Coordinates of N, CA and C and ligand atoms in Angstrom, one line a residue:
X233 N 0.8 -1.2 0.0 CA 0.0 0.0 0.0 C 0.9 1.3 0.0
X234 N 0.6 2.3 -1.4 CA 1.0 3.2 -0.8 C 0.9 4.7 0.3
X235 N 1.7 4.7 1.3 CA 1.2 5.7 2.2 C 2.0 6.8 2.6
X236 N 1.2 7.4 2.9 CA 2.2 9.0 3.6 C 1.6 9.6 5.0
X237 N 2.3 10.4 5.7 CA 1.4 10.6 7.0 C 1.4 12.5 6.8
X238 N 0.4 12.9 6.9 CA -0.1 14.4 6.5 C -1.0 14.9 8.0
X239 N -0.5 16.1 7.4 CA -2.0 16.7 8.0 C -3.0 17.7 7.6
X240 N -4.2 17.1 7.8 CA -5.3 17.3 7.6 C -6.2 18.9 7.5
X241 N -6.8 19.2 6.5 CA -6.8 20.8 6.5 C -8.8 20.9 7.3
X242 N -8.4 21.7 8.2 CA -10.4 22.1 8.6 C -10.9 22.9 7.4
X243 N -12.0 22.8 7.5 CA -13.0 23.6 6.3 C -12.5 24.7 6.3
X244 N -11.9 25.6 6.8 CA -11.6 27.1 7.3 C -10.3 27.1 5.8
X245 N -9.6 26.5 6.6 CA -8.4 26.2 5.7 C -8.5 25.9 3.9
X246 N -9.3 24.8 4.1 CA -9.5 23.9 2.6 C -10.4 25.0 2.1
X247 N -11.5 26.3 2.3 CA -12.0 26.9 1.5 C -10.9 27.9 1.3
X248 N -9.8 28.8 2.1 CA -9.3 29.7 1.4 C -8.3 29.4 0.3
X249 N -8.1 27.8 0.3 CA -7.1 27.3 -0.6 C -8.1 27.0 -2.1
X250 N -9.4 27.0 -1.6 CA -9.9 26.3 -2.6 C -10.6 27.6 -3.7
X251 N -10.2 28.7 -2.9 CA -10.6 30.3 -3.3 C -9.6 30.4 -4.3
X252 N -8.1 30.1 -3.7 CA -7.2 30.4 -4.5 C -6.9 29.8 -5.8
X253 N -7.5 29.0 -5.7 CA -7.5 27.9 -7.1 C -8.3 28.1 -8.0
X254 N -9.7 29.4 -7.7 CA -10.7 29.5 -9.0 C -9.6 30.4 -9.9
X255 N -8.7 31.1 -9.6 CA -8.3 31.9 -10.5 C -6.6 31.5 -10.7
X256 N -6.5 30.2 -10.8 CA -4.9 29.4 -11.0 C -5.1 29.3 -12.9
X257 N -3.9 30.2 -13.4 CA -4.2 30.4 -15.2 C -3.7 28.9 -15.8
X258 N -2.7 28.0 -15.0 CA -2.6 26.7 -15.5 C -2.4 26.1 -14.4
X259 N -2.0 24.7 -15.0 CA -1.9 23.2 -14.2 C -2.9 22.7 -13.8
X260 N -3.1 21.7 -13.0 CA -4.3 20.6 -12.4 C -4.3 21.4 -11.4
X261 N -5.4 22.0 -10.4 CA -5.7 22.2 -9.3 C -5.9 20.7 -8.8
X262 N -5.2 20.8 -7.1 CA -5.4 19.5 -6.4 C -7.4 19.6 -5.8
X263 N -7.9 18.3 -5.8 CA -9.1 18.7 -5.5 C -9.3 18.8 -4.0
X264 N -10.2 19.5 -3.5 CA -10.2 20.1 -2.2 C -9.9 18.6 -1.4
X265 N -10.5 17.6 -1.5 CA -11.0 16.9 -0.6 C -9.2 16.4 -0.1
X266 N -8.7 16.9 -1.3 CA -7.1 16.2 -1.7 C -6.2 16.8 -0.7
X267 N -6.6 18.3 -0.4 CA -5.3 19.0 -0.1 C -4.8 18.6 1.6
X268 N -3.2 18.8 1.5 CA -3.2 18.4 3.1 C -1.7 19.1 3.3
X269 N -1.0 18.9 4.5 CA -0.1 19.5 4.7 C 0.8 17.9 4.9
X270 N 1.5 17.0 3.7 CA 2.8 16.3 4.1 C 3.6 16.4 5.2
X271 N 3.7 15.5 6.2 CA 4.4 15.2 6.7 C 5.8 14.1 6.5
X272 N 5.5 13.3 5.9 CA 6.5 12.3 5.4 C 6.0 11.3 4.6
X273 N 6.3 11.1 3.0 CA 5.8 10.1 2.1 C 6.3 8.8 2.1
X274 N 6.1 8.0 2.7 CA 6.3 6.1 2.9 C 6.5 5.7 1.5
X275 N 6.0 6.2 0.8 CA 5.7 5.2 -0.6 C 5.0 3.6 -0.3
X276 N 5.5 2.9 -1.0 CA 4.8 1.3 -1.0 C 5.4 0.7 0.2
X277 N 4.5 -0.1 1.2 CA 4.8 -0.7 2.4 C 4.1 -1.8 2.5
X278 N 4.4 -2.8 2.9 CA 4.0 -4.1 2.9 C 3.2 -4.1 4.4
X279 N 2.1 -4.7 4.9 CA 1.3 -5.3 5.6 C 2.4 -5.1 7.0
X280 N 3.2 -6.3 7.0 CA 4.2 -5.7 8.6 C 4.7 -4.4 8.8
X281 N 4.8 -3.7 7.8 CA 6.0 -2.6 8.0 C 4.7 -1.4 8.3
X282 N 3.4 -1.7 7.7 CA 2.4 -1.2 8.4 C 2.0 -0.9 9.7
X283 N 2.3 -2.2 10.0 CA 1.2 -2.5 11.4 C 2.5 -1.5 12.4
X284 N 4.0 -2.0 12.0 CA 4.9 -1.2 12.5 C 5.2 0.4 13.1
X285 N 4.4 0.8 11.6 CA 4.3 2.0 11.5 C 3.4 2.7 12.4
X286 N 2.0 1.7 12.3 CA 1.0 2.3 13.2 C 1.7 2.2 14.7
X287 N 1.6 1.5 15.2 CA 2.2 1.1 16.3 C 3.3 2.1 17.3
X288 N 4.2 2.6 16.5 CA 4.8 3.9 16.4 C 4.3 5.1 16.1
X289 N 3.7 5.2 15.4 CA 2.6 6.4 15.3 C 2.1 7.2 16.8
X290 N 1.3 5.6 17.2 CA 0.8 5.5 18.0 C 1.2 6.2 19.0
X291 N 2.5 6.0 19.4 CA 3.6 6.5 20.6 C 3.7 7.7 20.9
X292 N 3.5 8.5 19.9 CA 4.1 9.8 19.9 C 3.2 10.8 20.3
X293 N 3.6 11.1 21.2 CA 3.1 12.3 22.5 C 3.2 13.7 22.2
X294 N 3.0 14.5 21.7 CA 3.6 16.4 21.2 C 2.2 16.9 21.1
X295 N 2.6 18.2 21.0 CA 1.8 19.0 21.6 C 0.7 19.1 19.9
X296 N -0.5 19.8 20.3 CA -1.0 20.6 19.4 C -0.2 21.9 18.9
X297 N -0.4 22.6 17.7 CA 0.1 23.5 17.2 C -0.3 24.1 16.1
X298 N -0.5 25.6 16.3 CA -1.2 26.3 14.8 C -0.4 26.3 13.3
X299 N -1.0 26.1 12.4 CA -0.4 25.8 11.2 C -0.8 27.2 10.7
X300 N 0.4 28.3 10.1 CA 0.2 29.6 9.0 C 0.7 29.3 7.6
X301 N -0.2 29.4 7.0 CA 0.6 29.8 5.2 C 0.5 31.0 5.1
X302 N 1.4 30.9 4.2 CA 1.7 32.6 4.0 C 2.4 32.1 2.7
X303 N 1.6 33.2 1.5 CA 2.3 33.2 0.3 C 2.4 31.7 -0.5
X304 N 2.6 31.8 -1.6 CA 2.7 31.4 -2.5 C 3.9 30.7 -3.2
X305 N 3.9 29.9 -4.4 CA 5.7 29.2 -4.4 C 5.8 27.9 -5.6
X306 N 6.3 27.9 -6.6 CA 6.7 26.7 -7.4 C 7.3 26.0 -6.4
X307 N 7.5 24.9 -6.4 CA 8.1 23.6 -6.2 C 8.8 22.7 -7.2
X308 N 10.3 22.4 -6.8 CA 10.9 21.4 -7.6 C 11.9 22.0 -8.4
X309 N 12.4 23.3 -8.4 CA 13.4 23.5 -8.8 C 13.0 24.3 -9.8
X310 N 14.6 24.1 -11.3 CA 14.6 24.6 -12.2 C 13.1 23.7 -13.1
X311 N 12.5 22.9 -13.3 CA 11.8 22.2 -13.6 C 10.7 22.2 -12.6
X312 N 9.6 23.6 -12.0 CA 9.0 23.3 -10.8 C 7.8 22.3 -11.4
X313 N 7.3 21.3 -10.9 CA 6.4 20.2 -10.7 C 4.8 20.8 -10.0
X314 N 5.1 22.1 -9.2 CA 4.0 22.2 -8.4 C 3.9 23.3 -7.8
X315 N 2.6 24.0 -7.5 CA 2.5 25.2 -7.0 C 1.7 24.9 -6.0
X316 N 2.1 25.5 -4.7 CA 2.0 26.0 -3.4 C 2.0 26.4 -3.2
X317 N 1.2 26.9 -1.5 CA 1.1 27.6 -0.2 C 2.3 27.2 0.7
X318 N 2.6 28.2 0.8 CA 4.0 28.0 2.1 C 3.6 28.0 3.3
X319 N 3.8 27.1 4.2 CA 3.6 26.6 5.5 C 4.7 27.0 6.1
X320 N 4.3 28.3 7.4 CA 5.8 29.1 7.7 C 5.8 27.6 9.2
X321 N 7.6 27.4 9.2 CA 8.1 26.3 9.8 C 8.0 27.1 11.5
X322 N 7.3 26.0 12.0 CA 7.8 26.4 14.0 C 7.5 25.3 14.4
X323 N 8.0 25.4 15.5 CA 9.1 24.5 16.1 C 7.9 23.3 16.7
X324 N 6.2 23.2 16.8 CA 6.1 22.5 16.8 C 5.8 21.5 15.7
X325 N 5.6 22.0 14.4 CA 5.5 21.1 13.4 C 6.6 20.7 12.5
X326 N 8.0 21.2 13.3 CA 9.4 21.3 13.0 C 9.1 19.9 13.9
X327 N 9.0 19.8 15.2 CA 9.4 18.8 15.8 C 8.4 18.0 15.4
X328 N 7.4 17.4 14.8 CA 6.6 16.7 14.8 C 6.8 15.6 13.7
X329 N 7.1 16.6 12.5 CA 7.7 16.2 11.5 C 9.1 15.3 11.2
X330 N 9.9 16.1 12.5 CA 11.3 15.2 12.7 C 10.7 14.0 13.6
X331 N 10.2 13.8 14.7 CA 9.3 12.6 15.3 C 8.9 11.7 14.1
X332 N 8.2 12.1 13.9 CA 7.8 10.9 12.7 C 8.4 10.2 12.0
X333 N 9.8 11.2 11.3 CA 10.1 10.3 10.9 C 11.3 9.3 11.1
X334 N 11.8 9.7 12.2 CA 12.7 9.2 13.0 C 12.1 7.9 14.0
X335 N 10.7 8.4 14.2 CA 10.5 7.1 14.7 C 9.9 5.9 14.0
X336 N 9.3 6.4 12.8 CA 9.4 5.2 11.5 C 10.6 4.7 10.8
X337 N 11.5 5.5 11.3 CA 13.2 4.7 10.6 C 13.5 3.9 11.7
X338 N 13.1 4.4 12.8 CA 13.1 3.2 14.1 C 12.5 2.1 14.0
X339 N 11.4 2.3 13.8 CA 10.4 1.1 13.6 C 10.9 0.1 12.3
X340 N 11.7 0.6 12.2 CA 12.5 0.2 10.3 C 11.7 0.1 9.2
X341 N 11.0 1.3 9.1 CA 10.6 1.5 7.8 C 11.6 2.1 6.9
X342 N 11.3 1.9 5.7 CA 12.5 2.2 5.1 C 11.7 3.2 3.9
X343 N 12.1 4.1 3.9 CA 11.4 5.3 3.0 C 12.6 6.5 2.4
X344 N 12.0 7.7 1.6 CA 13.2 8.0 1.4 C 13.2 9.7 2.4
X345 N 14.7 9.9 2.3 CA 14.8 11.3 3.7 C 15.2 12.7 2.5
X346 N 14.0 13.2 2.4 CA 14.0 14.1 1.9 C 13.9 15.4 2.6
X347 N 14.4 16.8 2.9 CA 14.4 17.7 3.9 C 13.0 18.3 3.7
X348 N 12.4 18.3 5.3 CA 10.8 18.5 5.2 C 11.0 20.0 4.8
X349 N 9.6 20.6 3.9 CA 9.5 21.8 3.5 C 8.2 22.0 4.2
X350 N 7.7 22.2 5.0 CA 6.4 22.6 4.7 C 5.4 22.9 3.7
X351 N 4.4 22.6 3.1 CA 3.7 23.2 2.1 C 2.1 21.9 1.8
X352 N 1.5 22.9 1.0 CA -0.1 22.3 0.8 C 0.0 22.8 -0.6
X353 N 0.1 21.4 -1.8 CA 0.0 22.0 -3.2 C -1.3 21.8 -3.3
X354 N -1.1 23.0 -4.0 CA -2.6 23.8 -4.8 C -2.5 23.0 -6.2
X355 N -1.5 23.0 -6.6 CA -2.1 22.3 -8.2 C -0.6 21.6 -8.6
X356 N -0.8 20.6 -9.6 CA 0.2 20.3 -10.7 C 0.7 20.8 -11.8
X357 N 1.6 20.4 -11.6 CA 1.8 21.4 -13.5 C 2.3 20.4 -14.5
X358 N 2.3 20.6 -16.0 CA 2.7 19.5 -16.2 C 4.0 19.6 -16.7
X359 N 4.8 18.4 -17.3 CA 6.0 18.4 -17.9 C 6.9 19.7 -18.0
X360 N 6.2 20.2 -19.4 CA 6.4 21.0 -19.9 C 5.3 22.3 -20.2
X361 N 5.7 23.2 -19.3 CA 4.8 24.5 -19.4 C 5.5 25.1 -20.3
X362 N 4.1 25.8 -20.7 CA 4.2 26.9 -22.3 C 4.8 28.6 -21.5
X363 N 5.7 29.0 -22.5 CA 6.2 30.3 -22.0 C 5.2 31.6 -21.3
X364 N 4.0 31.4 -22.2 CA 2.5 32.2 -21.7 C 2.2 31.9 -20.4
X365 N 2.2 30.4 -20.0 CA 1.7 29.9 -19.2 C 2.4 30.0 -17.6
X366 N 4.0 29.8 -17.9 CA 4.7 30.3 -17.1 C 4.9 31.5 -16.1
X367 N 4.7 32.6 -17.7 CA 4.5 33.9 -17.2 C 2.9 34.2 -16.3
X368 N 2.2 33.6 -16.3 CA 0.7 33.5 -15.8 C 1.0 33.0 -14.7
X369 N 1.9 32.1 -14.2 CA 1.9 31.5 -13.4 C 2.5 32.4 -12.2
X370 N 3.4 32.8 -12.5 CA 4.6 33.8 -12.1 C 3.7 34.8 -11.2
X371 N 2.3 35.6 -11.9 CA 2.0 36.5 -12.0 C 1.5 36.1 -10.9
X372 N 0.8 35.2 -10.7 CA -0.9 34.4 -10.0 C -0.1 34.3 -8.7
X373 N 1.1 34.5 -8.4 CA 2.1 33.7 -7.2 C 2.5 35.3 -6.6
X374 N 3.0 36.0 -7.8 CA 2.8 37.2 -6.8 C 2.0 38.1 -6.7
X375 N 0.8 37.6 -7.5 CA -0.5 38.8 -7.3 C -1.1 38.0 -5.7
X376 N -0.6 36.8 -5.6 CA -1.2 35.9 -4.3 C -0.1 35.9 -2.6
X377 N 1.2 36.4 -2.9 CA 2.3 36.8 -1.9 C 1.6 37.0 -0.6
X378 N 0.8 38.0 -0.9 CA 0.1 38.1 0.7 C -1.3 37.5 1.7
X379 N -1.3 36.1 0.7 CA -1.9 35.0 1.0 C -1.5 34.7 2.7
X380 N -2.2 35.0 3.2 CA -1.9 35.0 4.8 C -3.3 34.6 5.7
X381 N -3.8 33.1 5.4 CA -5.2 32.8 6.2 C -5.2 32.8 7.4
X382 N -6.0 33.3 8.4 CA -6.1 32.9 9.7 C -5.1 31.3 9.9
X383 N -4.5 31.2 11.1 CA -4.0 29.9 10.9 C -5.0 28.9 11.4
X384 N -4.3 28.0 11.3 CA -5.5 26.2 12.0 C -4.9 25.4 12.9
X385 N -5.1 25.2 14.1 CA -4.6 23.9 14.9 C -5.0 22.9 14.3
X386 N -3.1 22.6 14.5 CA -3.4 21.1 13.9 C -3.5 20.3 15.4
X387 N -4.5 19.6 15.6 CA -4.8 18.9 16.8 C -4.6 17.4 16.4
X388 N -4.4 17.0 15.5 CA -4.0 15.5 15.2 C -3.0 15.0 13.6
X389 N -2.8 14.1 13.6 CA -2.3 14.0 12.2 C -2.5 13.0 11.8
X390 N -2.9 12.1 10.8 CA -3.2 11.1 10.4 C -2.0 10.2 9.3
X391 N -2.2 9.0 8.6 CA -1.9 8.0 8.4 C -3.0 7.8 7.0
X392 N -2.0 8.3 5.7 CA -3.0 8.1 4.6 C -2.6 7.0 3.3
X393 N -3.7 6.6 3.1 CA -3.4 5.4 1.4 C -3.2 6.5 0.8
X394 N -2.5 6.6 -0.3 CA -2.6 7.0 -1.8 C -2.9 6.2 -3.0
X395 N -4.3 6.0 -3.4 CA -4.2 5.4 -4.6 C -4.3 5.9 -5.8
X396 N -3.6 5.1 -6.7 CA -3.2 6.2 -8.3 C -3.6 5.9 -9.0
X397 N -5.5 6.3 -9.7 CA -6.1 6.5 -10.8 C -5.6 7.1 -12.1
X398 N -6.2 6.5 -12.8 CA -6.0 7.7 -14.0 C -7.0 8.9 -14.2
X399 N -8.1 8.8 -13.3 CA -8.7 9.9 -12.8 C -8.4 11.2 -11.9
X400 N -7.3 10.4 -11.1 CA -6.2 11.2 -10.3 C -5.9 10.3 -8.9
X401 N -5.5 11.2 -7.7 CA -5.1 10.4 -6.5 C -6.3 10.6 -6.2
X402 N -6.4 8.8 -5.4 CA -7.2 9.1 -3.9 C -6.9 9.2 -2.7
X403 N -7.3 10.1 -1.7 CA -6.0 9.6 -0.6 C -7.4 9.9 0.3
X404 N -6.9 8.8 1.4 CA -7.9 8.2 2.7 C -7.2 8.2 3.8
X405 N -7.7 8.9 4.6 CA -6.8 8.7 5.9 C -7.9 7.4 6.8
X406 N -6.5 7.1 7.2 CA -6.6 5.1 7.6 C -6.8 5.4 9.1
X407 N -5.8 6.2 9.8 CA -5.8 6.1 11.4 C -5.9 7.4 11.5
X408 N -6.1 8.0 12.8 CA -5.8 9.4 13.4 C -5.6 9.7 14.6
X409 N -4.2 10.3 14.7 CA -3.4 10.0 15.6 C -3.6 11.7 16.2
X410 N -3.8 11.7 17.7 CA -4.2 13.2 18.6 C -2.9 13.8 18.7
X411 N -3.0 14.7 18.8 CA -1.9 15.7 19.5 C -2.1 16.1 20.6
X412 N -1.9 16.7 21.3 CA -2.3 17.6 22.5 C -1.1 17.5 23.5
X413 N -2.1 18.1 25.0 CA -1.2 18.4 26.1 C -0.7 16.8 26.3
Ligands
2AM990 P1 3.6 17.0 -2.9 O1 2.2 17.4 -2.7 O2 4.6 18.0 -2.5 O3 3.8 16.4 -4.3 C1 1.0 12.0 -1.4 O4 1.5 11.6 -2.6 C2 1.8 13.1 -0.8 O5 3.1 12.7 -0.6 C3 1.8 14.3 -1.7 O6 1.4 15.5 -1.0 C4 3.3 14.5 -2.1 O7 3.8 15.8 -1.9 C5 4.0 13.7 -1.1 N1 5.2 13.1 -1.7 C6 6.5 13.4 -1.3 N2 7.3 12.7 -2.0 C7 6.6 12.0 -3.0 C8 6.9 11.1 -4.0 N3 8.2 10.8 -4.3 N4 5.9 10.6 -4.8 C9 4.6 11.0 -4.5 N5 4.3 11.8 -3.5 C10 5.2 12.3 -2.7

């Protein structure tokens, strides 16, 4: 199964992202029900390395903490793949996100260690964007800079499938795991 462990956007959240996407000049907008804030992507995991995972999950004691985006952002380099909200980093979803995944390389999952960025993509892009489309894009990112929603407690994080249609992803969250005092 493939899985990743995210967190989860309230209605508050998923409508001002989902505001920002009537007026995105290209790419796939992600669909609302889709959008989340990555924590760490598992990829394919077998049945034990599951149960492992949960198990570990399970363990982890940290606090609640408010999530802010602010602004706008390609993803992926000289080739960006993706447009996003920037999730400004503090130190509790700094630590939450190092927890995780440090305690799933404990649990010996084996996934890959990519440096966490914060962010909630708004859309795909594809391959190859057209020079018009670029410049559109560019514009939508800084006409959107001062994208700054009320923030959201994140009060839990969950444990999600990814599965890959050719209609698009689906993703289900499987368990959900509290935060708090
Ligand atoms: P992204 O939104 O930044 O692309 C489920 O696929 C989630 O895991 C997506 O939000 C995706 O982040 C993230 N992810 C990270 N690495 C991935 C990878 N190699 N393949 C697919 N998804 C990945």
């Amino acid at each position: 199964m493939r899985v990743f462990t995210a967190i989860g956007l309230p209605d508050a959240a998923a409508d001002d992202l989902e505001q920002l996407q009537y007026d995105l000049p290209a790419g796939r907008a992600v669909p609302r029900e889709n959008l989340h804030l990555t924590l760490s992507f598992l990829g394919d995991q077998d049945d034990t390395a599951l149960e492992a995972a949960h198990d570990a999950l399970s363990n982890i004691r940290l606090p609640a903490f408010d999530v802010q985006m602010a602004g706008l952002d390609f993803l992926g380099g000289n080739k960006p793949s993706l447009i996003c909200a920037n999730v400004l980093p503090n130190p509790g979803l700094t630590d939450l996100a190092a927890k995780v995944r440090s305690t799933l390389h404990g649990a010996g999952l084996m996934f890959e260690r990519k440096k966490f960025r914060p962010h909630v993509t708004l859309a795909r892009l594809p391959k190859r964007v057209d020079p018009g489309d670029q410049v559109r894009l560019q514009h939508y990112i800084t006409r959107h800079a001062g994208f700054a929603p009320l923030p959201f407690t994140a009060g839990h994080f969950g444990l999600y499938r990814s599965e890959l249609h050719h209609s698009g992803a689906v993703y289900t969250e499987l368990v959900q795991y509290p935060l708090g005092a």
